[in-house]
Short mmCIF file of C-alpha atoms and ligand atoms in Angstrom, two decimals:
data_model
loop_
_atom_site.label_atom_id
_atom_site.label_comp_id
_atom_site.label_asym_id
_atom_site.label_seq_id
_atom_site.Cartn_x
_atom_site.Cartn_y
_atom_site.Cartn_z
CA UNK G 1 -22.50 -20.04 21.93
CA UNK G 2 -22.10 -18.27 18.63
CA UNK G 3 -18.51 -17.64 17.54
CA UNK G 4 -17.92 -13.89 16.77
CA UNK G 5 -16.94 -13.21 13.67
CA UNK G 6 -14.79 -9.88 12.47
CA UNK G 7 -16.53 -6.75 11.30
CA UNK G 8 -17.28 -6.80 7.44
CA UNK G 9 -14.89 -5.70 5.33
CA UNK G 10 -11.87 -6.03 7.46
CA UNK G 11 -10.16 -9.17 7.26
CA UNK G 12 -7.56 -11.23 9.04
CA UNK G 13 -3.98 -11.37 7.26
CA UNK G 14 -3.56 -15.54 7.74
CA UNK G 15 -0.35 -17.03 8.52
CA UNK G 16 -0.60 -18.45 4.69
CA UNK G 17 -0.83 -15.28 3.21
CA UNK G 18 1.75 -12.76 5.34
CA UNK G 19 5.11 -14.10 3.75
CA UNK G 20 3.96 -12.14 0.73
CA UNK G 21 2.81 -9.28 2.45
CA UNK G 22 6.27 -9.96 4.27
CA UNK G 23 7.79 -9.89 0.70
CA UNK G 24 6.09 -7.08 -0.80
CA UNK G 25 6.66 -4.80 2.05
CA UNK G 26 10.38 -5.67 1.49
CA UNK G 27 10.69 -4.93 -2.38
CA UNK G 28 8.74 -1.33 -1.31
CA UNK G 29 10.75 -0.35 1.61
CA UNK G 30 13.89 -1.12 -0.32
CA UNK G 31 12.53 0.86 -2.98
CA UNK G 32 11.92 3.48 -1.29
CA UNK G 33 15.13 3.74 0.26
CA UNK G 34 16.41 3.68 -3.05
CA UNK G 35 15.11 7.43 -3.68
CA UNK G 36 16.17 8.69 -0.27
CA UNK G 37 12.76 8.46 1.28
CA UNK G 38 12.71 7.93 5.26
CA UNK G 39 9.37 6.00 6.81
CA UNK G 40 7.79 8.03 8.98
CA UNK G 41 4.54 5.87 11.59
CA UNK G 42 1.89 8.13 12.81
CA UNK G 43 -1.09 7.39 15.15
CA UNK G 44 -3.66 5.58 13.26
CA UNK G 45 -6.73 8.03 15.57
CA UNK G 46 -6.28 11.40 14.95
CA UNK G 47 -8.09 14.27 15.82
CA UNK G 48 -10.99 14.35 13.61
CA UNK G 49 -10.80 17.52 12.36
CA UNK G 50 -7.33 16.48 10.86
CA UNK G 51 -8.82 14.76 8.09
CA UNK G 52 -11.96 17.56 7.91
CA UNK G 53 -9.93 20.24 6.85
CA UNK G 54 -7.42 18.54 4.89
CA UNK G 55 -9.66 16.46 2.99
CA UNK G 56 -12.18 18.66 2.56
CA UNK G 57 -16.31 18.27 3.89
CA UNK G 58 -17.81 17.73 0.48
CA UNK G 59 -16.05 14.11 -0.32
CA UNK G 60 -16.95 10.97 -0.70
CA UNK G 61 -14.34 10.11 2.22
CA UNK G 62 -15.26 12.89 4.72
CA UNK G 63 -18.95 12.79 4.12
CA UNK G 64 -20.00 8.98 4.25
CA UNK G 65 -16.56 7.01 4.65
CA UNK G 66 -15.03 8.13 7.98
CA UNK G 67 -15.05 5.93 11.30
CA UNK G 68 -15.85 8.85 14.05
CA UNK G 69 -16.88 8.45 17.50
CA UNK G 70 -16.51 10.38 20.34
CA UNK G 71 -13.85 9.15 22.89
CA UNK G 72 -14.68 9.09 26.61
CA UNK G 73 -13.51 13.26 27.18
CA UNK G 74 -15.99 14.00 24.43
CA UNK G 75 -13.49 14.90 21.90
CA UNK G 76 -14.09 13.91 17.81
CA UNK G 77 -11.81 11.74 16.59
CA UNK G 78 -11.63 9.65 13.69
CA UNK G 79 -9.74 6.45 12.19
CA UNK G 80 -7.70 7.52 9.55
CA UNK G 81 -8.94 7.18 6.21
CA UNK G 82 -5.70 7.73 4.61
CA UNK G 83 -1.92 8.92 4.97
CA UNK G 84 -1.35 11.95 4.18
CA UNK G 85 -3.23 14.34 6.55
CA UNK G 86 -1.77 12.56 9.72
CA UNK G 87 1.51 12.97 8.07
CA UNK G 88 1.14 16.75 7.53
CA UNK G 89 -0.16 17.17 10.98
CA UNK G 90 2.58 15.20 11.93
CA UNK G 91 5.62 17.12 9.91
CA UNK G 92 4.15 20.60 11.20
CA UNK G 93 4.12 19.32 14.51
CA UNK G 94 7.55 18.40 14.90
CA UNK G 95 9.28 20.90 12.62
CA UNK G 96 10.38 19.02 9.82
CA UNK G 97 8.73 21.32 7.27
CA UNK G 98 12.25 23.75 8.33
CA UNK G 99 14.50 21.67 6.48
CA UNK G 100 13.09 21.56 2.76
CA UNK G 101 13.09 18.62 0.76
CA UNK G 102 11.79 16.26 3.58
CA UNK G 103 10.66 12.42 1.60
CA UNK G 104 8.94 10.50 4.13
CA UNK G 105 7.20 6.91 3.01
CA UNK G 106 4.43 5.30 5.67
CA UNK G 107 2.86 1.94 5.51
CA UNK G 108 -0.48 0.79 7.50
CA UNK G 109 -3.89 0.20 8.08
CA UNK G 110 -6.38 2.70 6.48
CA UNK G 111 -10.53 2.53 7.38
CA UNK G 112 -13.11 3.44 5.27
CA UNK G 113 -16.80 2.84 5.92
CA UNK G 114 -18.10 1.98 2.48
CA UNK G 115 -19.39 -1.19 0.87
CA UNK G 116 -17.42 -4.09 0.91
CA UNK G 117 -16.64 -5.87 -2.59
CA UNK G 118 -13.94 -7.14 -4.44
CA UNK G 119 -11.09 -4.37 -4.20
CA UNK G 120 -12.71 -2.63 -1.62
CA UNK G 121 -12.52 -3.23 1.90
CA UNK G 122 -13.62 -1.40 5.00
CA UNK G 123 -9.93 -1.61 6.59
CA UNK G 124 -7.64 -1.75 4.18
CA UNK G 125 -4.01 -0.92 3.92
CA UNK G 126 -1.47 1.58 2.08
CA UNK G 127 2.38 2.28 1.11
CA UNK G 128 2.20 6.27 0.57
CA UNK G 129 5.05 8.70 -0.04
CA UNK G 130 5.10 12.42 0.66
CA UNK G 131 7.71 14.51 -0.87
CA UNK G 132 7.32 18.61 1.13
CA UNK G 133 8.98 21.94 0.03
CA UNK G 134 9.99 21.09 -3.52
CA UNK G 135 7.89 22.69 -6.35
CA UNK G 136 9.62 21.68 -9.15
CA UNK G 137 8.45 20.18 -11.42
CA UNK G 138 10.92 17.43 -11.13
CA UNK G 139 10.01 16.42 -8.24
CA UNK G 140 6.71 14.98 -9.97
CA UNK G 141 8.48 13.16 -12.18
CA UNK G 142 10.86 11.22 -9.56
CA UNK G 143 7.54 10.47 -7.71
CA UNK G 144 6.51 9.08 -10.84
CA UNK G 145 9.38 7.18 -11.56
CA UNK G 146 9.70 5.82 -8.53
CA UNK G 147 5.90 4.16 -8.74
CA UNK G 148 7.31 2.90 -11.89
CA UNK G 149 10.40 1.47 -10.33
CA UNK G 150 7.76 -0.27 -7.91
CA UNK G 151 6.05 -1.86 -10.59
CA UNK G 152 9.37 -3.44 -11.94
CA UNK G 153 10.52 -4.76 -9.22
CA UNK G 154 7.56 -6.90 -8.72
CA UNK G 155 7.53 -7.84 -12.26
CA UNK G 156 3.87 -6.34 -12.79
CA UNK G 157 5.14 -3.34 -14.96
CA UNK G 158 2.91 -4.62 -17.88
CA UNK G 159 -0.27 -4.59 -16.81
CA UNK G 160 -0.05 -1.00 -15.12
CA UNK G 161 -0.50 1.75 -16.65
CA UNK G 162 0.01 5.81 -16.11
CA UNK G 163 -2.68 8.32 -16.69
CA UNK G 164 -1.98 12.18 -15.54
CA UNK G 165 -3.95 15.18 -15.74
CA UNK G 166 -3.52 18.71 -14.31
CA UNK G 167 -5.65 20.15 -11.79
CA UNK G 168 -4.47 23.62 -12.41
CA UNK G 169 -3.85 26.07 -9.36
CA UNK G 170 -6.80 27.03 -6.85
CA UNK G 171 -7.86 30.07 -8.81
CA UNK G 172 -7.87 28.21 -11.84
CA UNK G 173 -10.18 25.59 -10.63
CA UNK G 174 -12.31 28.10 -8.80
CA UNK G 175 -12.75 29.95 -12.13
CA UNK G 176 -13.67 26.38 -14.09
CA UNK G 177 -15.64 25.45 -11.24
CA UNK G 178 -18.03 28.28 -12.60
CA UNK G 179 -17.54 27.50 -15.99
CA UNK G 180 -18.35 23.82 -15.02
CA UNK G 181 -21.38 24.60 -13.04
CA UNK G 182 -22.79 26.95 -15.57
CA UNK G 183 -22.46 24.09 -18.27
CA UNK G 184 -24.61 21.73 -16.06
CA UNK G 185 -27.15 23.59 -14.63
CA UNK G 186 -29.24 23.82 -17.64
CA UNK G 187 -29.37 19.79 -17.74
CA UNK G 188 -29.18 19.53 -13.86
CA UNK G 189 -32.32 16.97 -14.40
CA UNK G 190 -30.85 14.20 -16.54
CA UNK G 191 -27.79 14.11 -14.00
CA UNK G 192 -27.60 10.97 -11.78
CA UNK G 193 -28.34 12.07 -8.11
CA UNK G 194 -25.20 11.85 -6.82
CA UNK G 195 -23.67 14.14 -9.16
CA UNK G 196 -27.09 16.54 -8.58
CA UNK G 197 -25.54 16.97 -5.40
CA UNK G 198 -22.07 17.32 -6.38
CA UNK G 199 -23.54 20.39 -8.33
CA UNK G 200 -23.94 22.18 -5.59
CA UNK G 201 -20.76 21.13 -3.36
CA UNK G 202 -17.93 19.51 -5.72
CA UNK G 203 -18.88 19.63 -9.28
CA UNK G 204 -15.70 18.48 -10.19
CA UNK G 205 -16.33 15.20 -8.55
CA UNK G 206 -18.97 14.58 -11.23
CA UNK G 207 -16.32 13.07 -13.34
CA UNK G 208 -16.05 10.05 -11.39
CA UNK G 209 -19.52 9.31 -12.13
CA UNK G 210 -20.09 5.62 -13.75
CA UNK G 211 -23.71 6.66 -14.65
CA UNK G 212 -24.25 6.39 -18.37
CA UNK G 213 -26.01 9.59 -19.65
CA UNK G 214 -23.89 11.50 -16.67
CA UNK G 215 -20.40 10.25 -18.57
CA UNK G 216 -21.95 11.65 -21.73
CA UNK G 217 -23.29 15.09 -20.54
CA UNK G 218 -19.29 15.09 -18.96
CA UNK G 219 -17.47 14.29 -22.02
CA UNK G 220 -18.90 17.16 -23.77
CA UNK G 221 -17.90 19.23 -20.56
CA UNK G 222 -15.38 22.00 -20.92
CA UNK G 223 -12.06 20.74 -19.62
CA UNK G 224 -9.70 22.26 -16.44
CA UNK G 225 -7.17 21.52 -18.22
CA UNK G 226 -7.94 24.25 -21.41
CA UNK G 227 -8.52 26.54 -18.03
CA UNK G 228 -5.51 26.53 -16.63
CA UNK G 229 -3.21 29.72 -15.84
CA UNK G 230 0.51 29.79 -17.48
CA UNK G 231 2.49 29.07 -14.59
CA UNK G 232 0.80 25.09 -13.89
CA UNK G 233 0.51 25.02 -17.59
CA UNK G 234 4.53 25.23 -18.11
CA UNK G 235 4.34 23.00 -15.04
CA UNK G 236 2.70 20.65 -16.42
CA UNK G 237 4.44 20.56 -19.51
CA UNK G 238 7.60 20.50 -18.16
CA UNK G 239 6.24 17.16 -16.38
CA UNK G 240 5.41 15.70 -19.78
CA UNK G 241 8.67 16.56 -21.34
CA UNK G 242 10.64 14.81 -18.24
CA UNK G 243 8.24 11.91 -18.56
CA UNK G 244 9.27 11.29 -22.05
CA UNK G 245 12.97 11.76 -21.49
CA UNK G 246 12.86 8.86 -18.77
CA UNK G 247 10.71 6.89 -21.02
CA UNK G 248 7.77 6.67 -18.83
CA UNK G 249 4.45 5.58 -20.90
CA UNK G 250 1.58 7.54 -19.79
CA UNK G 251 -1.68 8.98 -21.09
CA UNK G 252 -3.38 12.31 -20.41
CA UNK G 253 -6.71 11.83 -19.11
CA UNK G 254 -8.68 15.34 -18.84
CA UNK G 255 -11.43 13.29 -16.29
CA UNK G 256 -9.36 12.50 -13.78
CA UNK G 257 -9.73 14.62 -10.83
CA UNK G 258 -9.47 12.38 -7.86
CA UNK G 259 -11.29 12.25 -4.74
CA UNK G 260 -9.56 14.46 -2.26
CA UNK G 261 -9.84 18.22 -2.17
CA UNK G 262 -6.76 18.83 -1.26
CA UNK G 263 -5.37 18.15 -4.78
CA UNK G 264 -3.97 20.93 -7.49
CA UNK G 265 -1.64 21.11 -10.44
CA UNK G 266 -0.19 17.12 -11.66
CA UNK G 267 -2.54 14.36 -10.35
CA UNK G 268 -2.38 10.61 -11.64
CA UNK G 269 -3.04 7.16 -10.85
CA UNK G 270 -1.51 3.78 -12.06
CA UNK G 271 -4.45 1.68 -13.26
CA UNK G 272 -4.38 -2.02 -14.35
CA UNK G 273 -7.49 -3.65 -16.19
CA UNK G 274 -6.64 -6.95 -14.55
CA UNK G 275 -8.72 -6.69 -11.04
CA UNK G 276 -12.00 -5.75 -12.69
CA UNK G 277 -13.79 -2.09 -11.32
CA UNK G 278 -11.31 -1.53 -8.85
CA UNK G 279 -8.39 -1.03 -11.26
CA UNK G 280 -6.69 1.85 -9.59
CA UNK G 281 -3.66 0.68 -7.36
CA UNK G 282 -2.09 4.04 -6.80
CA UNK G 283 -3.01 7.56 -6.62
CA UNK G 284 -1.60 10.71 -6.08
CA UNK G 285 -0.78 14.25 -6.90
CA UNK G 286 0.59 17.76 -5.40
CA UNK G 287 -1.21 19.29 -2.49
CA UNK G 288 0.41 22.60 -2.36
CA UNK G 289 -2.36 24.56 -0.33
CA UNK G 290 -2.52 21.57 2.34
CA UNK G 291 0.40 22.66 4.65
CA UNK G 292 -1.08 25.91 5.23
CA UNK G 293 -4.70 24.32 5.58
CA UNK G 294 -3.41 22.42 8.22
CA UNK G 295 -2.23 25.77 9.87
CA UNK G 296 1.18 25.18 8.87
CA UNK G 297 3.83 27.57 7.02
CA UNK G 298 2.82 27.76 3.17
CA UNK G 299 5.00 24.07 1.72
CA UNK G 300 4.29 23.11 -0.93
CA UNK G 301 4.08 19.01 -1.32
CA UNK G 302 3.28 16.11 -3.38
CA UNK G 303 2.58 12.21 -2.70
CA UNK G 304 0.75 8.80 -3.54
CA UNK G 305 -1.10 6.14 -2.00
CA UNK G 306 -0.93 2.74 -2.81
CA UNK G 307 -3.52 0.10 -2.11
CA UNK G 308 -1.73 -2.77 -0.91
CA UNK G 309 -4.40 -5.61 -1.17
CA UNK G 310 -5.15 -4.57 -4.66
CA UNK G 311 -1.45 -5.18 -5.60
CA UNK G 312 -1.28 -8.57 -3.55
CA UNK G 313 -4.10 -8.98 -5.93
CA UNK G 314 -2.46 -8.92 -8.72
CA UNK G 315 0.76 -10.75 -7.28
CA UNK G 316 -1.73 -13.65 -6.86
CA UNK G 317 -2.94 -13.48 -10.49
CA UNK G 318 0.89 -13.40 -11.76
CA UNK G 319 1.48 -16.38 -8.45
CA UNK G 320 3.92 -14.98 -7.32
CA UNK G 321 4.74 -17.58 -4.73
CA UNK G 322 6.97 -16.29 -2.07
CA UNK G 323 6.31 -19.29 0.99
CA UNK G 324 8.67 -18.94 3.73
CA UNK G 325 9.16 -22.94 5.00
CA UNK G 326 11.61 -23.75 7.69
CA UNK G 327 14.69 -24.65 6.89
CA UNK G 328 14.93 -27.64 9.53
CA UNK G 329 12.71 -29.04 11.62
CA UNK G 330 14.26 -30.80 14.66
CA UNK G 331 12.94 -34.13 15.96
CA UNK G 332 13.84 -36.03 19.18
CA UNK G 333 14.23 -38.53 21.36
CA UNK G 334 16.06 -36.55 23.94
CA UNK G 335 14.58 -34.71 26.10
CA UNK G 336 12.79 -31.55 25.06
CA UNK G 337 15.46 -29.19 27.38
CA UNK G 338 18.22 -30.93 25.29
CA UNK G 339 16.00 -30.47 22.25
CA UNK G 340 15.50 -26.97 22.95
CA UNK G 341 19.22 -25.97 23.48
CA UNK G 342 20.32 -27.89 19.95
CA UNK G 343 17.63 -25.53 18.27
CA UNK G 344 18.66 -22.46 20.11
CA UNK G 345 22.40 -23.34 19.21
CA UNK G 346 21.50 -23.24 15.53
CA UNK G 347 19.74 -20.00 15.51
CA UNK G 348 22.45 -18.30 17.28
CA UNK G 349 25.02 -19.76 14.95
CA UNK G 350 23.40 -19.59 11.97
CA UNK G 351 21.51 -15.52 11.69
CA UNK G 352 18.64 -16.28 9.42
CA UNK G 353 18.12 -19.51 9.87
CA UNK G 354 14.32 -20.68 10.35
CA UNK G 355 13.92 -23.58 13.01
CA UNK G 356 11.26 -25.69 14.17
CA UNK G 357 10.98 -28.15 16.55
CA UNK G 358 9.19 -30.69 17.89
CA UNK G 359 7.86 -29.18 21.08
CA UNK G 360 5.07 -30.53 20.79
CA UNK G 361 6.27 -34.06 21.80
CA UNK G 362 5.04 -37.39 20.32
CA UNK G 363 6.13 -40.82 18.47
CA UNK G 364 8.81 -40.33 15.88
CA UNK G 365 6.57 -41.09 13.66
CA UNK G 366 3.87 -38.64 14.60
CA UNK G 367 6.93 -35.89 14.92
CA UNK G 368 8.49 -37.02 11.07
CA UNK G 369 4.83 -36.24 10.18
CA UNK G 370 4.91 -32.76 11.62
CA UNK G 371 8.35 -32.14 10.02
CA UNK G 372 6.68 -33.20 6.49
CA UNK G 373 3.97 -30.85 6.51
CA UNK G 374 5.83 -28.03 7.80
CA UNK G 375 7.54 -27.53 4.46
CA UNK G 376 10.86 -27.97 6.08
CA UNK G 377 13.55 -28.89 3.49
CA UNK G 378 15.84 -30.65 6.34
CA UNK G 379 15.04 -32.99 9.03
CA UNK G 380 17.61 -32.85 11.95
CA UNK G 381 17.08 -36.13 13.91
CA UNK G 382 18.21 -36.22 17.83
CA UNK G 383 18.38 -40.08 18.42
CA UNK G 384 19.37 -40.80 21.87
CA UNK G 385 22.47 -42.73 21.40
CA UNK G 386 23.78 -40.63 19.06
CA UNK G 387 23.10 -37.66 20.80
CA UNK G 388 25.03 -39.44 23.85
CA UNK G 389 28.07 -39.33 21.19
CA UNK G 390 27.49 -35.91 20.60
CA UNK G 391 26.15 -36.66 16.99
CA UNK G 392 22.84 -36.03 15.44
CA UNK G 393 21.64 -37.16 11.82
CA UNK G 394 20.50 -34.66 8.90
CA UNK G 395 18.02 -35.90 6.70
CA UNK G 396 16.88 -34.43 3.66
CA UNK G 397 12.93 -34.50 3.56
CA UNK G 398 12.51 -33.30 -0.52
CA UNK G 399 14.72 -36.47 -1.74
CA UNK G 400 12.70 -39.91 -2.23
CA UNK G 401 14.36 -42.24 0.05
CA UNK G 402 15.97 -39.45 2.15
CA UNK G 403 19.70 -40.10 3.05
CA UNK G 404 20.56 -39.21 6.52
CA UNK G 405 24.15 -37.87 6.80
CA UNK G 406 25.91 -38.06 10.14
CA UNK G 407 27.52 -34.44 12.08
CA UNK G 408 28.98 -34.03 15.04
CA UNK G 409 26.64 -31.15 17.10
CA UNK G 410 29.53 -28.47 17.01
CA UNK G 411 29.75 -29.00 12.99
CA UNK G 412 25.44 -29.02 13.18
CA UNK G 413 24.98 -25.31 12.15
CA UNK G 414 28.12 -24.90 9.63
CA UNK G 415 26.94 -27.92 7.82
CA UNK G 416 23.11 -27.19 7.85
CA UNK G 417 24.23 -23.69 5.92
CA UNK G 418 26.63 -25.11 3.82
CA UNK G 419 23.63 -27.24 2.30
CA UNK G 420 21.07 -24.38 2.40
CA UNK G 421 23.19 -22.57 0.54
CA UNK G 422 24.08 -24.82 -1.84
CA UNK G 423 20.38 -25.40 -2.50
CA UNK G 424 20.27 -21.79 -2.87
CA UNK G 425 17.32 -21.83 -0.73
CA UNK G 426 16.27 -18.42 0.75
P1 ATP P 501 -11.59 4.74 -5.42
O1 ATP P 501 -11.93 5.65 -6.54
O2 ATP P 501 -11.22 3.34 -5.82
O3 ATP P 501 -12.58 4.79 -4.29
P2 ATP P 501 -10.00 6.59 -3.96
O4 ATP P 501 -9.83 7.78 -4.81
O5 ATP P 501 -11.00 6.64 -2.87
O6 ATP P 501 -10.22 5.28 -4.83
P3 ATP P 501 -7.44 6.97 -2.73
O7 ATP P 501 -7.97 7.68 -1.56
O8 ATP P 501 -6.72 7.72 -3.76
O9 ATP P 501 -8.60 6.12 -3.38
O10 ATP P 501 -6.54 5.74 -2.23
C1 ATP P 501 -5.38 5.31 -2.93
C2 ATP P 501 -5.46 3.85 -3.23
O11 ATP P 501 -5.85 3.10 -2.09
C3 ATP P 501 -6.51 3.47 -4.25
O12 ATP P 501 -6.02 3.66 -5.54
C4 ATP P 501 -6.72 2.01 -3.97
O13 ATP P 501 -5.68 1.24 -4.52
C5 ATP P 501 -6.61 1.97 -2.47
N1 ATP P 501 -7.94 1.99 -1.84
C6 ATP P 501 -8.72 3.07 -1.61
N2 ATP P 501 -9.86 2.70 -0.98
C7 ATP P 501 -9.78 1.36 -0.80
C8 ATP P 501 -10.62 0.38 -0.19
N3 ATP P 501 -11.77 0.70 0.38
N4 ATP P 501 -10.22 -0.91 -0.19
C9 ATP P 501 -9.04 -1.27 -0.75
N5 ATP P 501 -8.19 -0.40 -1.33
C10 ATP P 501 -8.55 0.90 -1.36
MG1 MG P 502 -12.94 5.88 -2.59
#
């Protein structure tokens, strides 16, 4: 029989790979913690019109990307294609709009139905943070700063970069949405068809074009950002000012308008030109009309998504190597209950220590050979007549001609961390 494979474009996380996901999720959480945030898990199925009329019918996401199906009562639901409209659903739900100034961070899988390439898979997974009920202006720039804290900590601050851009208020874009449309419709024809379409639905969307003579009709465009009203302006500036102060780098990019509708005043995105296309490894911006879309109270709110695999990406360009061996493996000649209750003894003596053991049975030999390839730094050997004595040997499998040092079983886990820690081993 055939074997069945797993759908394209979502992939198995290996046992190889997850002590760096393991890792990374650590140096984010902590992160976030750092800045007060508090993770919040919502369903990955929601209600499909959750995403509809957050994200808005005429995108990219909504209009070819979603997973929908209808479950067995009928009802529309849909895999979520991102964070933050399950997470508004979710704060509105439970009340925790009341209390402003509510930072929740979520981590998980997200599904998109688009092609699968390099950078770009169909499930694929995010770190987002949400920030509700603060419109300062400050509140951007912690956001910010806290992406860039991110960045640090995993040593890849210097191939990220910042670009912003302001999106203006609702009236603002509605008025440049004219403007816009007005200033294309007279070369409608030498438009890419995508962005013939976007015409009529989401004009502003014709900035992500990659087509050539598109990107040229756009840079001659008139800009949102010469549009806007005074209150986002002084926003926006105020933003820039902060940004400076903190010594944040960043560029302001006019084009970018990002993919969801739900978007208005600061947007950016941290891009790196080290993965190729798919440089963008976080996104975000203020949604202050989204709460009340949702049928909420008016909030306003801000947050950003990041795309996990592209920065394991990049951790594997920098190799970052971040392995997690045992610390002992435990082979035998006693049998496996006695085994067993040595190994147990360590790990409840020793919090945090990783043990493996021969369960599997064997010839000493064929269990040494286990131990060796299990990237154990200590071998603890259970020989019977020692073991009688209450002794067993510890052998260190990195030297050449390992020595094997004698310990009575009560002394076993004391002197096992003593060593680890002088390695400094993790
Ligand atoms: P793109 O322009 O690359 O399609 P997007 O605007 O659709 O991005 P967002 O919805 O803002 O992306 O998602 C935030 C981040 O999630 C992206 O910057 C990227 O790092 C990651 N991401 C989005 N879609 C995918 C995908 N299909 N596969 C892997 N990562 C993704
Ligand atoms: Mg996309």
């Amino acid at each position: 029989m055939k074997n069945i494979q797993s759908i394209r474009g979502m992939h198995d996380i290996l046992p190889e790979h997850s002590p760096l996901w393991r890792w990374l999720e650590q140096q984010v959480s902590s992160t976030f913690a750092a800045y007060d945030f508090h993770e919040i898990r919502v369903p990955v199925l929601e209600k499909t019109e959750v995403f509809t009329r957050a994200i808005g019918q005429a995108t990219d996401v909504v209009e070819k990307e979603m997973y929908t199906f209808e479950d067995r009562n009928g009802d529309s639901l849909s895999l979520r294609p991102e964070g933050t409209a399950g997470v508004v659903r979710s704060a509105i739900q439970h009340g925790l709009l009341h209390t402003p100034g509510l930072k929740v961070w979520y981590q998980g899988p997200m599904f998109r139905h688009e092609r699968p390439q390099k950078g770009r898979q169909r499930q694929f997974h995010q770190f987002g943070a949400e920030v509700f009920g603060m419109d300062a202006a400050a509140a951007d720039v912690e956001l910010i700063a806290l992406g860039e804290r991110i960045w640090r900590r995993l040593g890849l601050e210097r191939g990220i970069r910042l670009e912003i851009n302001t999106l203006g208020d609702r009236e603002d874009r509605q008025r440049y949405r004219q403007r816009l449309v007005d200033y294309l419709l007279p070369v409608r024809d030498e438009l890419d068809e995508d962005s013939q379409r976007r015409l009529d639905t989401n004009p502003l969307r014709i900035f992500d074009s990659k087509h050539d003579r598109t990107r040229e009709i756009m840079a001659n465009a008139p800009r949102l950002i010469d549009e806007i009203g005074p209150e986002a302006r002084e926003h926006f500036e105020e933003v820039c000012d902060m940004l400076d102060r903190l010594g944040i780098d960043y560029s302001v990019n006019p084009g970018l308008v990002r993919g969801l509708d739900y978007y208005c005043r600061t947007v950016f995105e941290w891009i790196t030109d080290d993965l190729g296309a798919q440089g963008t490894v976080c996104a975000g911006g203020r949604y202050n009309d989204l709460v009340e879309m949702q049928g909420g109270k008016p909030t306003p709110g801000i947050g950003f998504a990041m795309g996990i695999e592209r920065l394991l990406a990049l951790l594997e360009a920098a190799s970052v190597e971040k392995s997690q061996f045992p610390h002992v493996f435990v082979v035998t000649r006693v049998p496996p209950a006695e085994m067993l209750t040595v190994a147990e003894r360590l790990r409840e003596e020793v919090p945090g220590l990783r043990v493996a053991a021969a369960v599997g049975g064997g010839s000493m030999k064929a269990q040494f050979k286990r131990a060796d390839r299990s990237g154990a730094r200590y071998c603890v050997i259970l020989g019977e007549a020692e073991y009688q004595t209450g002794q067993a040997a510890i052998k260190d499998l990195r030297t050449e001609r390992g020595e094997q040092e004698m310990v009575n079983l009560d002394a076993l886990g004391s002197r096992l961390q003593a060593l680890i820690a002088g390695e400094g081993a993790d």
